[in-house]
mmCIF file of C-alpha atoms and ligand atoms in Angstrom:
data_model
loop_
_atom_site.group_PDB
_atom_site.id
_atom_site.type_symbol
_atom_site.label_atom_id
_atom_site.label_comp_id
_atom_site.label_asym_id
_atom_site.label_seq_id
_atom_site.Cartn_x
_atom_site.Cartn_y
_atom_site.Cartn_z
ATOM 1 C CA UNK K 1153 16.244 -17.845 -4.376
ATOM 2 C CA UNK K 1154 15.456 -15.572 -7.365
ATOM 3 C CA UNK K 1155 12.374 -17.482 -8.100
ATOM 4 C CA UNK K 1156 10.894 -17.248 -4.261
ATOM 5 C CA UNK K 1157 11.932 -12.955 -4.372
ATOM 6 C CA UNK K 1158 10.004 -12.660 -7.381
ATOM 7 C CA UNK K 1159 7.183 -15.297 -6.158
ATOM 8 C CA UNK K 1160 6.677 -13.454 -2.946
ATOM 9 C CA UNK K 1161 7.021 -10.039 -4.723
ATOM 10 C CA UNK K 1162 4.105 -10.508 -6.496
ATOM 11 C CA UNK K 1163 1.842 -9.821 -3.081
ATOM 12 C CA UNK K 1164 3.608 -6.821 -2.362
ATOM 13 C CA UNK K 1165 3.273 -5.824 -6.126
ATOM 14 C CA UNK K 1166 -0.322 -6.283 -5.635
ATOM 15 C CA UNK K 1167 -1.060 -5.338 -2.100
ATOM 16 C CA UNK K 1168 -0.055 -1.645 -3.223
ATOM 17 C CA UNK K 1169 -1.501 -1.718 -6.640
ATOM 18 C CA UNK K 1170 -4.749 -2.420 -4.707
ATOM 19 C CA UNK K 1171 -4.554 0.526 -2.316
ATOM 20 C CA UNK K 1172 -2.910 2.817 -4.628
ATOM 21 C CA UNK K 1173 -6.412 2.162 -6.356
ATOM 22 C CA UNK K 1174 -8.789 2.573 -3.753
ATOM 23 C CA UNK K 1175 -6.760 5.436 -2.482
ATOM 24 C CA UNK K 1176 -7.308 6.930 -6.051
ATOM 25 C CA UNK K 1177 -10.904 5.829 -6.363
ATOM 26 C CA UNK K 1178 -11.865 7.178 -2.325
ATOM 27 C CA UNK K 1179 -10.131 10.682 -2.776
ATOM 28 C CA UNK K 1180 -11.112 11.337 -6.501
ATOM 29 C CA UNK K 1181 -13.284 14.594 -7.259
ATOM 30 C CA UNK K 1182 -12.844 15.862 -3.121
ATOM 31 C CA UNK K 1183 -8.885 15.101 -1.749
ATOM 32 C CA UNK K 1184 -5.902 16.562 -2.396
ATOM 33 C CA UNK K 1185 -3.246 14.984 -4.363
ATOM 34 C CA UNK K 1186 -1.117 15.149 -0.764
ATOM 35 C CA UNK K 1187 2.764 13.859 -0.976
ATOM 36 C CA UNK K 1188 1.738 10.760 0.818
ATOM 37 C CA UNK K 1189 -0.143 9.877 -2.063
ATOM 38 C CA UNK K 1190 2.722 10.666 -4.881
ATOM 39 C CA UNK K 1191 4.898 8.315 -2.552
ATOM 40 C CA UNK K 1192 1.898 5.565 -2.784
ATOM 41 C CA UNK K 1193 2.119 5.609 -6.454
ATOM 42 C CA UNK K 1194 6.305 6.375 -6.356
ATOM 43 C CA UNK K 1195 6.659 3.048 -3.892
ATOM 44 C CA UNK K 1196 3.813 0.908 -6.434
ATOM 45 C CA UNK K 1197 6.400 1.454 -9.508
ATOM 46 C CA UNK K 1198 9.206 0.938 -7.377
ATOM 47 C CA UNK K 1199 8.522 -2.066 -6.493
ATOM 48 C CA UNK K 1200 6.881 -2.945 -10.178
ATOM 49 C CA UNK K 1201 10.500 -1.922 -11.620
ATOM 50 C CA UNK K 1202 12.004 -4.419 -8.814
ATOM 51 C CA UNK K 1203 9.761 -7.010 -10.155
ATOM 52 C CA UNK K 1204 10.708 -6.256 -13.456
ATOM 53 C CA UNK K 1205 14.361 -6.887 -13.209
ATOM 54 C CA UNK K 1206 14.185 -9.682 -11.115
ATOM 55 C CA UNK K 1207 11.714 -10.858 -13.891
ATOM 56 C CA UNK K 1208 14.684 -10.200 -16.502
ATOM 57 C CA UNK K 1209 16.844 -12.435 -14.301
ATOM 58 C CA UNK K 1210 14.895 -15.560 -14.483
ATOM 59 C CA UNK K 1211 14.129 -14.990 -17.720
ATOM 60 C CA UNK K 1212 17.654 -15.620 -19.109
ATOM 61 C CA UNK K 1213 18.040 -18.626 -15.919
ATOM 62 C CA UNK K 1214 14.636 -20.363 -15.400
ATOM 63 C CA UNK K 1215 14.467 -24.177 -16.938
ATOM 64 C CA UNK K 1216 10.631 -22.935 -17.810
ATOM 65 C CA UNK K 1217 11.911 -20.537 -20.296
ATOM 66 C CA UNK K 1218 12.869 -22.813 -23.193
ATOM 67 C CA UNK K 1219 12.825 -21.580 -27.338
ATOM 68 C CA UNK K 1220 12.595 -26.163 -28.424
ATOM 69 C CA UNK K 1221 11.306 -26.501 -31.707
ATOM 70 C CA UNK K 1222 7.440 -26.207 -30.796
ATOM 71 C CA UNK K 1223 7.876 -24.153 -27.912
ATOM 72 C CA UNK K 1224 4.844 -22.419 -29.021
ATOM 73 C CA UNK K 1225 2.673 -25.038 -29.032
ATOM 74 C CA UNK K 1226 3.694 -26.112 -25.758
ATOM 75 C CA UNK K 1227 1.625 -24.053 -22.879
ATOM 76 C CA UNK K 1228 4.055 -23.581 -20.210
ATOM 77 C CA UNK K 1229 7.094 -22.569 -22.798
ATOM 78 C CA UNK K 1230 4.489 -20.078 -24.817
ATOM 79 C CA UNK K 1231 3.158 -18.916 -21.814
ATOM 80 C CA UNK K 1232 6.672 -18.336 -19.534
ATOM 81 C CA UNK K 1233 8.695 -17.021 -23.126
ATOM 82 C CA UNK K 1234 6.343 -14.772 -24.534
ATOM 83 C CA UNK K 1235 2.940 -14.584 -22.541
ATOM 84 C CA UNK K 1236 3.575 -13.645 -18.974
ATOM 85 C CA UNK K 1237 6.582 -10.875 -20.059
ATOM 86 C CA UNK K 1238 4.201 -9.533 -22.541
ATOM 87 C CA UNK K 1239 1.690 -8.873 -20.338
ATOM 88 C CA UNK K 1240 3.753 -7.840 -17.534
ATOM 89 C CA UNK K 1241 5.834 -5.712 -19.551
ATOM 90 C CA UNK K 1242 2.651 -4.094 -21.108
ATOM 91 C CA UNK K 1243 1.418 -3.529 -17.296
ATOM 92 C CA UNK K 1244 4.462 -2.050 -15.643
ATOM 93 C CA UNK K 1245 5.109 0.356 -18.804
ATOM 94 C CA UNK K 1246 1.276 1.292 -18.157
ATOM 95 C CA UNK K 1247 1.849 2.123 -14.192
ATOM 96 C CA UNK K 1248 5.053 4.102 -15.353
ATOM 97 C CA UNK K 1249 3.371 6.168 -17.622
ATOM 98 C CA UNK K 1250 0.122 6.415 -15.115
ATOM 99 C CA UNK K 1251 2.173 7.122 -11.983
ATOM 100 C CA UNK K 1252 4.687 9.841 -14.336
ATOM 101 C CA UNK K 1253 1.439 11.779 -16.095
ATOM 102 C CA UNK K 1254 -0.237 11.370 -12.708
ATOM 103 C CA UNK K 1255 2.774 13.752 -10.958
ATOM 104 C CA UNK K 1256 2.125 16.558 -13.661
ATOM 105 C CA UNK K 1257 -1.009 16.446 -14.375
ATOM 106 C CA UNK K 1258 -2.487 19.755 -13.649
ATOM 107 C CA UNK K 1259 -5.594 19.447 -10.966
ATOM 108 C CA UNK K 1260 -6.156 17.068 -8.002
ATOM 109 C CA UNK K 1261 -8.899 15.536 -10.034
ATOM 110 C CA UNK K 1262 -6.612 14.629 -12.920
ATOM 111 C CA UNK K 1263 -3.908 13.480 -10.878
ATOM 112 C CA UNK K 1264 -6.514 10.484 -8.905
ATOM 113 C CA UNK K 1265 -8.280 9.948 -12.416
ATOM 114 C CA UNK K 1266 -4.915 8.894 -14.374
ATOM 115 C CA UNK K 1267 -3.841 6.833 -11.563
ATOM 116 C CA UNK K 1268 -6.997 4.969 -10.899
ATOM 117 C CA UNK K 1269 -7.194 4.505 -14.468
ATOM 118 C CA UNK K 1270 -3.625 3.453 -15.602
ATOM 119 C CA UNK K 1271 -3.006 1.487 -11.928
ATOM 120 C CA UNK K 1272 -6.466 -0.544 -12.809
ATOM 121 C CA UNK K 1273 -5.087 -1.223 -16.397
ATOM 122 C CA UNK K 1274 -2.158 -2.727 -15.150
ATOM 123 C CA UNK K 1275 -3.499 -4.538 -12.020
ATOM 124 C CA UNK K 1276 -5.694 -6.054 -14.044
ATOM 125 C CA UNK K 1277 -3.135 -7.251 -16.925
ATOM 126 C CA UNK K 1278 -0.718 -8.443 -13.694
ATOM 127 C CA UNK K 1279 -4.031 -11.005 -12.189
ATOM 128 C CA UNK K 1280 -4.307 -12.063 -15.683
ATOM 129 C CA UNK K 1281 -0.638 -12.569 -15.920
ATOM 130 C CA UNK K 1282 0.289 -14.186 -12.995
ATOM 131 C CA UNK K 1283 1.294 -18.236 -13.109
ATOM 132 C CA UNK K 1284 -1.452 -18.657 -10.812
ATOM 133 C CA UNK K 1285 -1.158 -22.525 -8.765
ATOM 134 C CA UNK K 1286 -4.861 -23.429 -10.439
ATOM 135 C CA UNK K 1287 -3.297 -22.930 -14.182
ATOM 136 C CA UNK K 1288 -1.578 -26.455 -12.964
ATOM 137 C CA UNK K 1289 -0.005 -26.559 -17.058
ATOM 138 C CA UNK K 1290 1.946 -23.406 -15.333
ATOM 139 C CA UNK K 1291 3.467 -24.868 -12.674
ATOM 140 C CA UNK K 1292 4.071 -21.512 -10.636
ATOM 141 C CA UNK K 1293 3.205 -21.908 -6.479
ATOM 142 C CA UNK K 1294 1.491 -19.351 -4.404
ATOM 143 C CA UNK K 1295 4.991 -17.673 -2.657
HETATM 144 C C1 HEM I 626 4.500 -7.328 -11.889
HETATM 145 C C2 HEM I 626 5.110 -8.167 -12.697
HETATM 146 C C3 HEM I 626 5.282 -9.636 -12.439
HETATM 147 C C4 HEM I 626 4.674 -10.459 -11.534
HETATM 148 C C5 HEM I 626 3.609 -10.109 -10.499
HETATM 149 C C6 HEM I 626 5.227 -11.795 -11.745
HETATM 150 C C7 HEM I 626 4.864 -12.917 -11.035
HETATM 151 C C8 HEM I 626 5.376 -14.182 -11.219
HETATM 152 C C9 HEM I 626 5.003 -15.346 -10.478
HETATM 153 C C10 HEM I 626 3.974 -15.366 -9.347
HETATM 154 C C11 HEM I 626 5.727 -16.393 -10.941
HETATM 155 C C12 HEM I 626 5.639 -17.858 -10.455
HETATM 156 C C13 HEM I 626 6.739 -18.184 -9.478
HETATM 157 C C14 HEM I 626 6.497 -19.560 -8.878
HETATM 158 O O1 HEM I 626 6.813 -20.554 -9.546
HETATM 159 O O2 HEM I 626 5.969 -19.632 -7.785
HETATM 160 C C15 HEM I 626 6.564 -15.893 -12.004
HETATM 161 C C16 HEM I 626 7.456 -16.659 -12.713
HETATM 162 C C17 HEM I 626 8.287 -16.171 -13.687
HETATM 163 N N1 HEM I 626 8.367 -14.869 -14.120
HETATM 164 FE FE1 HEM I 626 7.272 -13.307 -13.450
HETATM 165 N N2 HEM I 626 6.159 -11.735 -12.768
HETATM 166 C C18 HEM I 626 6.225 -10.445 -13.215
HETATM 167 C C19 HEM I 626 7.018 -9.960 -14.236
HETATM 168 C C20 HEM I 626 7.896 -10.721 -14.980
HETATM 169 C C21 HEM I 626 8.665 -10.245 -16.098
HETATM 170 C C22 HEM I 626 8.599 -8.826 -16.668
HETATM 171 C C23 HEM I 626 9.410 -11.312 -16.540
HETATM 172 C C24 HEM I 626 10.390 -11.394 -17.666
HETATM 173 C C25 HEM I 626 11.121 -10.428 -18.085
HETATM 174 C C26 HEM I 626 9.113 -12.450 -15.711
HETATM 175 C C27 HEM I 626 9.675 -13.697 -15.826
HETATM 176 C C28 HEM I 626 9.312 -14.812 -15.122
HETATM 177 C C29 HEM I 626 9.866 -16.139 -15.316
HETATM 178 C C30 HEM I 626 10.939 -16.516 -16.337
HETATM 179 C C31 HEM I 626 9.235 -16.991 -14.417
HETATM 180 C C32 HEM I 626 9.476 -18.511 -14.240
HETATM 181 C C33 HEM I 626 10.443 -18.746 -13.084
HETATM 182 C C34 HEM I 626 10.646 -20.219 -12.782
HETATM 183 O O3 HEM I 626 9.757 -20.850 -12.193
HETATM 184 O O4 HEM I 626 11.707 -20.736 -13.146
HETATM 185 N N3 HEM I 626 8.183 -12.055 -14.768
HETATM 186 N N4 HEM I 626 6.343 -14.540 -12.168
#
């Protein structure tokens, strides 16, 4: 069940990564940083944080998580114990910091610019991160 929530998370992760980026990009330089766009970025980290803990969860349960001898060597143990929460980890810290500077920085401008450019940082180090189905050494399914 754990595996499937944080499966299907990943498409809500990215779904509002996505728009909290265009909705950066479209409004940057004429919009106003409005409260409906602090609670896009607010509900993006939200649900990066869920992703995280679930994340922490299968980490210490799933059977691909294994420290054997030459776990490093092996693709699907390197890439499910070190890769994938390195990268994640790395991502959500990014959309933390992005989303938290974003809230005090001190014009409209600023407050689009750091969140288009920390949210695209991390969106991109989540698609690279991902167990996509066509990395079959992975294993990982598409919900
Ligand atoms: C935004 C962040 C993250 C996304 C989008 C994400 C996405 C995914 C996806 C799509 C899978 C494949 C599930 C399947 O087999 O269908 C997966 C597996 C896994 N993830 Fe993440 N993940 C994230 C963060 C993390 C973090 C931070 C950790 C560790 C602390 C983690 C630990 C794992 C583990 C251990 C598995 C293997 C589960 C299993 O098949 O037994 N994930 N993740």
């Amino acid at each position: 069940m754990l595996k499937h929530a944080h499966s299907g998370l990943r498409w809500v992760v990215l779904g509002l990564l996505i728009y909290a980026v265009f909705n950066a990009i479209s409004k940057k330089g004429k919009g106003t940083f409005s409260a409906q766009d602090a609670k896009v970025n607010s509900l993006t980290t939200m649900f990066c944080h869920i992703q995280l803990l679930l994340g922490f969860a299968l980490y210490f349960t799933s059977p691909k998580v294994v420290f054997s001898e030459a776990w490093m060597k092996n693709a699907s143990q390197r890439f499910y114990g070190m890769e994938h929460l390195l990268l994640m980890l790395l991502a959500i810290v990014l959309i933390t910091i992005g989303s938290a500077k974003a809230k005090r920085a001190s014009s409209d401008e600023k407050k689009f610019k750091t969140t288009y450019l920390f949210f695209t940082l991390g969106l991109v180090l989540i698609l690279a991160g991902i167990p996509w189905p066509f990395r079959e050494a992975l294993g990982g399914g598409w919900f």
